[in-house]
Coordinates of C-alpha atoms in Angstrom, one line a residue:
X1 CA 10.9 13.8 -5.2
X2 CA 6.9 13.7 -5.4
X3 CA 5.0 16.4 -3.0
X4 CA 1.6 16.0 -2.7
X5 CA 0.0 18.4 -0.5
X6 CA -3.9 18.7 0.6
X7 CA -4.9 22.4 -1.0
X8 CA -8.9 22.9 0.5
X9 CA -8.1 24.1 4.4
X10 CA -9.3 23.8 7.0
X11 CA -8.2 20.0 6.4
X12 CA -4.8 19.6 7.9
X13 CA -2.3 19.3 5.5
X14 CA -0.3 16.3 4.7
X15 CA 3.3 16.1 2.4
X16 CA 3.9 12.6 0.5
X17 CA 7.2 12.0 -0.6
X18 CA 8.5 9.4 -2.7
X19 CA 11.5 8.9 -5.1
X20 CA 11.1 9.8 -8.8
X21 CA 13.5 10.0 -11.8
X22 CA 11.7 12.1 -14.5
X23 CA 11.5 15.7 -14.8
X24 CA 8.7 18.5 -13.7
X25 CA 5.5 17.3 -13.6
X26 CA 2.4 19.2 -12.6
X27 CA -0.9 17.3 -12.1
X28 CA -4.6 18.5 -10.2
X29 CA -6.9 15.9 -8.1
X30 CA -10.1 16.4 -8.2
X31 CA -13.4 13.9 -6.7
X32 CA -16.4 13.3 -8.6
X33 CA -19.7 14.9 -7.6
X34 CA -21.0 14.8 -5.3
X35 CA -18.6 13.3 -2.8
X36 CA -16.7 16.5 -2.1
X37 CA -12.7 15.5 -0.7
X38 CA -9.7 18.0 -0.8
X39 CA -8.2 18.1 -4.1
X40 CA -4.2 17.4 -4.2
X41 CA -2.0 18.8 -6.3
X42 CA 1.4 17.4 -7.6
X43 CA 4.5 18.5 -8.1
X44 CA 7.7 16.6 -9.5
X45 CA 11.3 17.1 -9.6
X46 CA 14.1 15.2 -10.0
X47 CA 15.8 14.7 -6.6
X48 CA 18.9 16.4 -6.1
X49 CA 20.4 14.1 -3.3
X50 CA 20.8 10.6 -2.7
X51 CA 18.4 10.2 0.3
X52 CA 15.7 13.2 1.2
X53 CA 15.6 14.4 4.3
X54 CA 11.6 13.3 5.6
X55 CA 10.7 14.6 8.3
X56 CA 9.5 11.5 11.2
X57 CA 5.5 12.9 11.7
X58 CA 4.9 12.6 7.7
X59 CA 3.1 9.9 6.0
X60 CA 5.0 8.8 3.1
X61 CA 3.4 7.1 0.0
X62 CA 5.5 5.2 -2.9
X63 CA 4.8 4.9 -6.1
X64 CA 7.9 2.7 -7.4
X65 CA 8.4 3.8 -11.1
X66 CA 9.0 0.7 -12.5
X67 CA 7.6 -0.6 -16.3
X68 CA 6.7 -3.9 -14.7
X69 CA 4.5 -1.9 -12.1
X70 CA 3.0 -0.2 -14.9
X71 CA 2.5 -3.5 -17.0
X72 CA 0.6 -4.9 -13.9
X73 CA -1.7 -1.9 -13.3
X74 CA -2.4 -1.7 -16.9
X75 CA -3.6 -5.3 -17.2
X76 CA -5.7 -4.9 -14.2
X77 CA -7.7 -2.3 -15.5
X78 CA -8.6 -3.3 -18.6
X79 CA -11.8 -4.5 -18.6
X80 CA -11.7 -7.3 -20.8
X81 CA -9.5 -8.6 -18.7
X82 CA -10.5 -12.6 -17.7
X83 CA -10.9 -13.2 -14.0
X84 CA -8.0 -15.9 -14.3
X85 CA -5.9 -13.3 -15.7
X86 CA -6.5 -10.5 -13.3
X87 CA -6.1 -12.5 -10.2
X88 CA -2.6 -13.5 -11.4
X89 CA -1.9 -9.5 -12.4
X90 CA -2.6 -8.7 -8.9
X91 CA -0.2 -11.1 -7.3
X92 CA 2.8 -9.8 -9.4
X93 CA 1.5 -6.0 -8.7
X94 CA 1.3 -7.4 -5.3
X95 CA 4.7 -9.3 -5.4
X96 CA 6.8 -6.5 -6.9
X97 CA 5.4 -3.6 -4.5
X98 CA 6.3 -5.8 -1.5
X99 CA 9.9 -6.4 -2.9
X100 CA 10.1 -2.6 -3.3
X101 CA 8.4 -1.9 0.2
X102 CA 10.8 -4.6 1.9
X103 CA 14.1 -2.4 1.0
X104 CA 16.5 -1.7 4.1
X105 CA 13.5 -2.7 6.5
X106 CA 14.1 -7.0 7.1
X107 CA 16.3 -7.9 9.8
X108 CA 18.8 -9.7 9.2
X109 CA 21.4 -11.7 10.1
X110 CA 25.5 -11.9 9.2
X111 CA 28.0 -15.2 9.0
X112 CA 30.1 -17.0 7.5
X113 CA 29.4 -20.0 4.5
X114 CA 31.9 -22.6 3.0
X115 CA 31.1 -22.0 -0.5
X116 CA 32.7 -24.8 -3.2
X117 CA 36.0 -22.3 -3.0
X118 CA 36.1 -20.3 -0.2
X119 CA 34.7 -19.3 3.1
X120 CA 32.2 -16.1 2.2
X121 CA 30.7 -13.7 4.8
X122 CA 26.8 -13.8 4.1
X123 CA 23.7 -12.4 5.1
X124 CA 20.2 -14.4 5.6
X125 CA 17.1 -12.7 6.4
X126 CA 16.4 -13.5 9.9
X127 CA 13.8 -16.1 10.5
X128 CA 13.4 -15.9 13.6
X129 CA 11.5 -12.9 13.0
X130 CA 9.0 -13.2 10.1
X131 CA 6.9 -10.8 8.2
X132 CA 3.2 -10.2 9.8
X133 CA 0.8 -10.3 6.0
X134 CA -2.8 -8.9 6.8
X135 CA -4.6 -9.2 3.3
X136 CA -8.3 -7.8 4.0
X137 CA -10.4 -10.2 2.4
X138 CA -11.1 -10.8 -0.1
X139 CA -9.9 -8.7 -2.4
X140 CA -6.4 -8.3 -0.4
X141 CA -5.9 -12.7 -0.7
X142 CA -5.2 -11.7 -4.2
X143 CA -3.0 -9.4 -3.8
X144 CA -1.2 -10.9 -0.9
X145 CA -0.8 -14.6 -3.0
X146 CA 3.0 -14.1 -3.8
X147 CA 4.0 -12.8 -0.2
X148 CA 6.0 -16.1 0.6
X149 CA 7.5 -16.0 -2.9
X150 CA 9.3 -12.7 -1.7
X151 CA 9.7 -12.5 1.6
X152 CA 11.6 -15.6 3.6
X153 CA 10.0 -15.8 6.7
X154 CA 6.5 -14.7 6.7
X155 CA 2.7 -15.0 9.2
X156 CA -0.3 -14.5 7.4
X157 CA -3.3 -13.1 9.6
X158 CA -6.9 -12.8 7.9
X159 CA -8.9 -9.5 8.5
X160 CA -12.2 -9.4 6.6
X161 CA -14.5 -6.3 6.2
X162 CA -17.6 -5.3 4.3
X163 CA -18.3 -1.9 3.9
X164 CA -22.3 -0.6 3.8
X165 CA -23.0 0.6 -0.1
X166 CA -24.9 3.1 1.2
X167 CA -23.2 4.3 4.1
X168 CA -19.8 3.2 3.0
X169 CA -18.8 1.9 6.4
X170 CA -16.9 -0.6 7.4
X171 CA -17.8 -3.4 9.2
X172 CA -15.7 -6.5 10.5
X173 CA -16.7 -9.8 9.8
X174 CA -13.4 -11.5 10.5
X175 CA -10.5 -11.3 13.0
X176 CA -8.1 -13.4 13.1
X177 CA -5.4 -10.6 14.6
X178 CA -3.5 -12.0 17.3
X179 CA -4.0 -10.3 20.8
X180 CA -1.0 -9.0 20.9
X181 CA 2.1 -8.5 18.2
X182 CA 5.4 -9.0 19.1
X183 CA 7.7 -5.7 19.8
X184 CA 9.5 -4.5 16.7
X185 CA 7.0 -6.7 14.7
X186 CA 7.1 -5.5 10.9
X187 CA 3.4 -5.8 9.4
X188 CA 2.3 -5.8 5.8
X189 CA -1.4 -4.7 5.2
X190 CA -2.8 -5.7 2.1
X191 CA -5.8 -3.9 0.6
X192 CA -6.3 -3.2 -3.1
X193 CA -8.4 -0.7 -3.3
X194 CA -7.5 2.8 -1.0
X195 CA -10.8 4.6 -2.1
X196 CA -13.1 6.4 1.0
X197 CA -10.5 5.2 3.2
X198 CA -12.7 3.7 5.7
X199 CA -11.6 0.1 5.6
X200 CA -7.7 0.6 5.6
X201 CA -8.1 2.9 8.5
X202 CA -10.3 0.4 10.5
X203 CA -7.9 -2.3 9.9
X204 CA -4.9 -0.4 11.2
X205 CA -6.9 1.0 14.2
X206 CA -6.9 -2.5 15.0
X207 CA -3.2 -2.6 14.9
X208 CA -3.2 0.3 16.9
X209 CA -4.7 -1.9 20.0
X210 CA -2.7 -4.0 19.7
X211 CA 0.4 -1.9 20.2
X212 CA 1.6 -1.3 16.6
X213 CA 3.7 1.6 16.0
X214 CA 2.6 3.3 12.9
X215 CA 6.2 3.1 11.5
X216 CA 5.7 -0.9 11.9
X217 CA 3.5 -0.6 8.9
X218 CA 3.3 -0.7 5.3
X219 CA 0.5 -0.4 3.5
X220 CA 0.1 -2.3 -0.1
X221 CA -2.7 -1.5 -2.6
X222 CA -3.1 -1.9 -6.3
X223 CA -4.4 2.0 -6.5
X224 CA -5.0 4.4 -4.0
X225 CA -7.1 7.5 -4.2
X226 CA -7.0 11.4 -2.0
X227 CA -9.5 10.7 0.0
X228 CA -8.3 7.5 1.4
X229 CA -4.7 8.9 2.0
X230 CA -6.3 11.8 3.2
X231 CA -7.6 10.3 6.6
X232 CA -4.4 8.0 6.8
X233 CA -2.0 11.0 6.9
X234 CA -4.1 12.4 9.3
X235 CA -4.6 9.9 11.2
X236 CA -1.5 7.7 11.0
X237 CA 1.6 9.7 11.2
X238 CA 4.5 8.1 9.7
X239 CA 3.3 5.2 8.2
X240 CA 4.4 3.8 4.4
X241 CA 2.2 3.3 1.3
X242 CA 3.2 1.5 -1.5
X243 CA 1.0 1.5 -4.1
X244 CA 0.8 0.9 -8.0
X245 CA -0.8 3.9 -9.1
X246 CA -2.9 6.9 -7.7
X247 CA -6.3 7.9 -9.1
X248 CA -7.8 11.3 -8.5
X249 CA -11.8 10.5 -8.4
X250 CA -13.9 8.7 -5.9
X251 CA -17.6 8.5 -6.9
X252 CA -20.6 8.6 -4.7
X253 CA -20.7 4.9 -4.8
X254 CA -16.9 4.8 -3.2
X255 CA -15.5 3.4 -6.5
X256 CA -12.6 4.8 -7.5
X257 CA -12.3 6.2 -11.1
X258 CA -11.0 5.3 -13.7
X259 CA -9.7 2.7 -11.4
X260 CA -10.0 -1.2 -12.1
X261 CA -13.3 -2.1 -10.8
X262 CA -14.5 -4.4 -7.9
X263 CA -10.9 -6.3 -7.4
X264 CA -12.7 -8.7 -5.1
X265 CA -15.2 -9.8 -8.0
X266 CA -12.7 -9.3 -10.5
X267 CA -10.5 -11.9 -8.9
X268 CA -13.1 -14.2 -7.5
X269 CA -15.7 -14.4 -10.7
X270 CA -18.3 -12.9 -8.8

């Protein structure tokens, strides 16, 4: 089990917990000057039961140790990277962290099949209640590409917003959210990059009004960075982050570093 816990008071403090296989690991996060964000620090052990017990009012964050996670990530931030290639590495990353994310959270539904030599008992995935996909464009189309690939029932809603380079605000351009989400709906938000924080927190403040429970939710990005989880955990008790990797610096631009880069240019050639 991973704990990540926010160091610099008086910010609240946050746990992260997610399953790991490997021994003791220490590691420091840290933010480029001079952005100035509570550093984190890591600690890893190897669990010592099946299923931890995590406590209902704590954000969790993933990070599924898998070499084909790791393969993704890798070809995404290498730089020489062509823009044909990278938009293809982001919708495996994207593909294999929503597989992971989808475990023991799909409905489903139990009955009985002829199969060529017997009657089986079966389960389906329930239809009848499909997957909500929010990819924040544009970036988060990429990402998002493979979601009907994995998951058998799915609604794709578009959510686009900008954020100022010099403020680093977000503002929404596009909303295609429905009014109102059904009860028990299960929603995927898509967003590569988890840098300042302040685009992946407007998007599911817009959830929020629309009556999503924060346990509803999983977050997907490629990387994700302290500040960004920061003000998630804080705000957003609860909710699930799958992610392929986390970096420790955010620079004054926003960019996360060494990160991978503007994803949205990167996939789009622009």
């Amino acid at each position: 089990m991973w704990e990540l816990k926010c160091l610099s008071p008086p910010t609240p403090s946050f746990t992260l917990t997610f399953p790991n296989n490997f021994g003791t690991q220490t590691r420091h996060y840290h933010t480029a000057q001079p952005r100035r964000f509570p550093s984190l620090s890591v600690n890893c052990r190897a669990a010592t039961e099946q299923k931890p017990i995590m406590s209902d009012d704590r954000m969790l964050v993933f990070v599924p140790p898998h070499p084909l996670i790791k393969h993704w990530v890798s070809v995404l931030r290498n730089e020489q990277t062509p823009c044909a290639v990278f938009k293809n590495a982001m919708g495996e990353l994207g593909r294999l962290l929503m597989y992971e994310a989808s475990r023991d959270w799909l409905p489903t539904v139990a009955g009985e099949i002829q199969t060529p030599m017997a009657i089986a008992n079966v389960e389906f995935v329930d239809p009848r209640e499909p997957v909500a996909v929010i990819p924040i464009l544009r970036a988060g189309l990429a990402l998002a590409e493979h979601a009907a690939s994995i998951l058998p029932a799915t609604a794709t809603y578009h959510l686009g917003v900008s954020r100022d380079e010099e403020t680093l605000q977000p503002t929404v351009y596009l909303n295609k959210l429905p009014e109102k989400f059904p009860e028990g709906a299960r929603i995927f938000v898509v967003d590569p990059m988890l840098a300042t924080g302040g685009t992946i927190v407007k998007a599911i403040d817009l959830l929020k009004e629309r009556g999503v429970g924060n346990k509803q939710i999983k977050v997907i990005s490629a990387v994700a960075a302290p500040p960004a989880l920061s003000k998630l955990s804080e705000k957003f008790p609860g909710l699930h982050v799958y992610t392929g990797i986390i970096d420790e610096v955010v620079d004054e631009k926003g960019f996360i570093v060494p990160g991978l880069g503007d994803a949205g240019d990167r996939s789009y050639s622009t």
